[in-house]
Amino acid sequence: MDDLVLKAYAKINLSLDVVGRLTNGYHLVRMIMQTVGICDILHFKRTDGEIQITSDAGDLPLGEDNLIYKAAALMKERYQIKGGIAVHLEKNIPVAAGMAGGSTDGAATLKAMNLLYDLGLSEEELCEQGVRLGADVPYCILGGTALSEGIGEVLTPLSPMPDCVLLVAKPDINVSTKYVYEQLDSREIALHPDVDGMRTAIEGKDVAGAARRLGNVLETVTAEKYPIVSEIKQVMLDAGAMGSLMSGSGPTVFGIFAKEDAARAAGEKIGEMGLARQIFVTAPVSGR
Ligand code: ATP
């Protein structure tokens, strides 16, 4: 195989709790992750040795800082591959949004190297390499609905999220993940989300129960500094969302809707109010 096209999907967090901190600064988390139907498309080609990245996204680093580059370099070194890879990235996932856009591109690149260079690695072996790139990379390799623990490398696949419509809106602000975690470290966490209750609701195919239990311990920090997060949530709830939450460290907000019409109307309202420009009506995607 000389070339290959892969879709790299974004995620949202239905539940995100921080339960500890390691001395190296990593946080111990308990999160319920869900793949959504927003994806980057990556075109891979074998090269003689170099790693080259091109993209239609103007604002991304395309050199050694890109997670695609890091993933390819890691595989080259770990498995002593002489060849390289040329990658064209069609970027559709909002950048620095709390949707694991970089991690999912890195995960897709690990998979592509495995296939293009016939390494025969299992998903588990790819995940072991993936965690060296970033805490969300192992989950991005698996996809679907999963409980993520440890620093993100302990994954338990769950039954798929029940059918629903998701409205996703990314406001035009840049949130520093580092700032959000630092703020969180400096305070007592008053309210932990009900991660186990969320898991039970999902496994019981109870969308309303899942919507009621949405919770993200990072939301308080981000929404305090950027009130636009709460404004978008409110528009979604007023428009009939069963629940709404910020994903990851933000600033992306999503809402769970029963009907597509209501989700579209809420999306239009958010656009008209100038709260966000990147707005998607999508749905949960199951793994594999
Ligand atoms: P997470 O949810 O894992 O915290 P995120 O959605 O907040 O991720 P990303 O979209 O992954 O954030 O981008 C964070 C930074 O990573 C960007 O500012 C960008 O400079 C860098 N980056 C490196 N490679 C990529 C990539 N392939 N796609 C997007 N960003 C990348």
Short mmCIF file of N, CA and C and ligand atoms in Angstrom, two decimals, residues 11 13 40 42 59-61 65-70 89 91 93-106 136 175 177 247-251, ligand 1:
data_model
loop_
_atom_site.label_atom_id
_atom_site.label_comp_id
_atom_site.label_asym_id
_atom_site.label_seq_id
_atom_site.Cartn_x
_atom_site.Cartn_y
_atom_site.Cartn_z
N LYS A 11 -13.84 14.74 19.35
CA LYS A 11 -14.57 14.20 20.51
C LYS A 11 -15.21 15.34 21.29
N ASN A 13 -16.60 15.78 25.57
CA ASN A 13 -16.64 15.14 26.89
C ASN A 13 -18.05 15.26 27.43
N ASP A 40 -11.53 15.63 10.48
CA ASP A 40 -10.48 16.05 9.54
C ASP A 40 -10.30 14.90 8.56
N LEU A 42 -7.38 13.09 6.27
CA LEU A 42 -5.92 13.07 6.08
C LEU A 42 -5.57 12.16 4.91
N ASP A 59 -3.67 28.55 9.74
CA ASP A 59 -3.15 28.98 11.03
C ASP A 59 -2.52 27.86 11.86
N LEU A 60 -2.10 26.78 11.22
CA LEU A 60 -1.54 25.66 11.99
C LEU A 60 -0.05 25.51 11.74
N PRO A 61 0.72 25.13 12.76
CA PRO A 61 2.13 24.84 12.51
C PRO A 61 2.21 23.54 11.70
N ASP A 65 6.19 20.77 15.21
CA ASP A 65 5.24 20.96 16.30
C ASP A 65 3.88 20.31 16.03
N ASN A 66 3.66 19.97 14.76
CA ASN A 66 2.36 19.38 14.44
C ASN A 66 2.30 17.94 14.97
N LEU A 67 1.16 17.57 15.53
CA LEU A 67 1.05 16.21 16.09
C LEU A 67 1.14 15.13 15.02
N ILE A 68 0.85 15.49 13.79
CA ILE A 68 1.01 14.54 12.68
C ILE A 68 2.50 14.24 12.53
N TYR A 69 3.30 15.30 12.55
CA TYR A 69 4.75 15.15 12.43
C TYR A 69 5.29 14.32 13.60
N LYS A 70 4.85 14.69 14.80
CA LYS A 70 5.36 13.99 15.99
C LYS A 70 5.01 12.50 15.94
N LEU A 89 -3.58 17.56 5.09
CA LEU A 89 -4.61 17.65 6.12
C LEU A 89 -5.73 18.58 5.70
N LYS A 91 -8.53 20.32 7.27
CA LYS A 91 -8.90 20.62 8.66
C LYS A 91 -10.35 21.08 8.74
N ILE A 93 -12.08 20.26 11.98
CA ILE A 93 -12.31 20.34 13.43
C ILE A 93 -11.80 21.70 13.92
N PRO A 94 -12.61 22.44 14.68
CA PRO A 94 -12.11 23.70 15.23
C PRO A 94 -10.80 23.48 16.01
N VAL A 95 -9.87 24.43 15.85
CA VAL A 95 -8.54 24.30 16.47
C VAL A 95 -8.55 24.90 17.88
N ALA A 96 -7.81 24.26 18.78
CA ALA A 96 -7.72 24.71 20.17
C ALA A 96 -9.11 24.94 20.75
N ALA A 97 -9.92 23.90 20.65
CA ALA A 97 -11.34 24.03 20.94
C ALA A 97 -11.82 23.14 22.07
N GLY A 98 -10.97 22.19 22.51
CA GLY A 98 -11.42 21.20 23.48
C GLY A 98 -12.04 20.00 22.80
N MET A 99 -11.71 19.82 21.50
CA MET A 99 -12.29 18.71 20.74
C MET A 99 -11.24 17.71 20.28
N ALA A 100 -10.03 17.81 20.83
CA ALA A 100 -8.94 16.87 20.54
C ALA A 100 -8.54 16.83 19.07
N GLY A 101 -8.63 17.98 18.41
CA GLY A 101 -8.32 18.04 16.98
C GLY A 101 -6.90 17.59 16.65
N GLY A 102 -5.94 18.02 17.43
CA GLY A 102 -4.54 17.62 17.17
C GLY A 102 -4.33 16.15 17.52
N SER A 103 -4.89 15.73 18.65
CA SER A 103 -4.72 14.34 19.11
C SER A 103 -5.29 13.35 18.10
N THR A 104 -6.43 13.70 17.50
CA THR A 104 -7.07 12.76 16.57
C THR A 104 -6.25 12.67 15.27
N ASP A 105 -5.63 13.79 14.87
CA ASP A 105 -4.75 13.73 13.68
C ASP A 105 -3.52 12.87 13.99
N GLY A 106 -3.00 13.01 15.22
CA GLY A 106 -1.85 12.18 15.64
C GLY A 106 -2.24 10.70 15.65
N ASP A 136 -4.88 12.34 25.26
CA ASP A 136 -6.12 12.00 24.56
C ASP A 136 -5.90 11.10 23.35
N VAL A 175 -8.71 29.83 24.32
CA VAL A 175 -8.58 29.49 25.73
C VAL A 175 -7.29 28.69 25.91
N THR A 177 -5.34 25.96 27.64
CA THR A 177 -5.59 24.77 28.46
C THR A 177 -4.75 24.84 29.74
N SER A 247 -17.01 21.46 26.26
CA SER A 247 -16.17 20.27 26.06
C SER A 247 -14.71 20.55 26.44
N GLY A 248 -14.06 19.61 27.09
CA GLY A 248 -12.65 19.73 27.45
C GLY A 248 -12.39 21.01 28.23
N SER A 249 -11.30 21.72 27.87
CA SER A 249 -11.02 22.98 28.55
C SER A 249 -11.69 24.14 27.81
N GLY A 250 -12.48 23.80 26.79
CA GLY A 250 -13.26 24.80 26.07
C GLY A 250 -12.49 25.40 24.91
N PRO A 251 -13.10 26.40 24.29
CA PRO A 251 -14.38 27.02 24.64
C PRO A 251 -15.59 26.41 23.94
P1 ATP B 1 -7.67 18.85 23.47
O1 ATP B 1 -9.16 18.70 23.44
O2 ATP B 1 -6.93 17.53 23.30
O3 ATP B 1 -7.16 19.70 24.59
P2 ATP B 1 -7.80 20.99 21.62
O4 ATP B 1 -8.99 20.73 20.74
O5 ATP B 1 -8.03 21.91 22.77
O6 ATP B 1 -7.26 19.61 22.13
P3 ATP B 1 -6.06 21.22 19.37
O7 ATP B 1 -7.01 21.54 18.27
O8 ATP B 1 -5.51 19.85 19.41
O9 ATP B 1 -6.65 21.60 20.79
O10 ATP B 1 -4.90 22.31 19.25
C1 ATP B 1 -4.07 22.70 20.28
C2 ATP B 1 -2.79 23.26 19.66
O11 ATP B 1 -2.05 22.17 19.12
C3 ATP B 1 -3.04 24.22 18.50
O12 ATP B 1 -2.97 25.53 18.93
C4 ATP B 1 -1.97 23.88 17.49
O13 ATP B 1 -0.97 24.87 17.42
C5 ATP B 1 -1.33 22.57 17.97
N1 ATP B 1 -1.43 21.48 16.95
C6 ATP B 1 -0.43 20.66 16.60
N2 ATP B 1 -0.83 19.79 15.67
C7 ATP B 1 -2.11 20.04 15.40
C8 ATP B 1 -3.06 19.47 14.51
N3 ATP B 1 -2.74 18.47 13.69
N4 ATP B 1 -4.30 19.97 14.52
C9 ATP B 1 -4.62 20.98 15.37
N5 ATP B 1 -3.76 21.58 16.22
C10 ATP B 1 -2.51 21.12 16.24
#
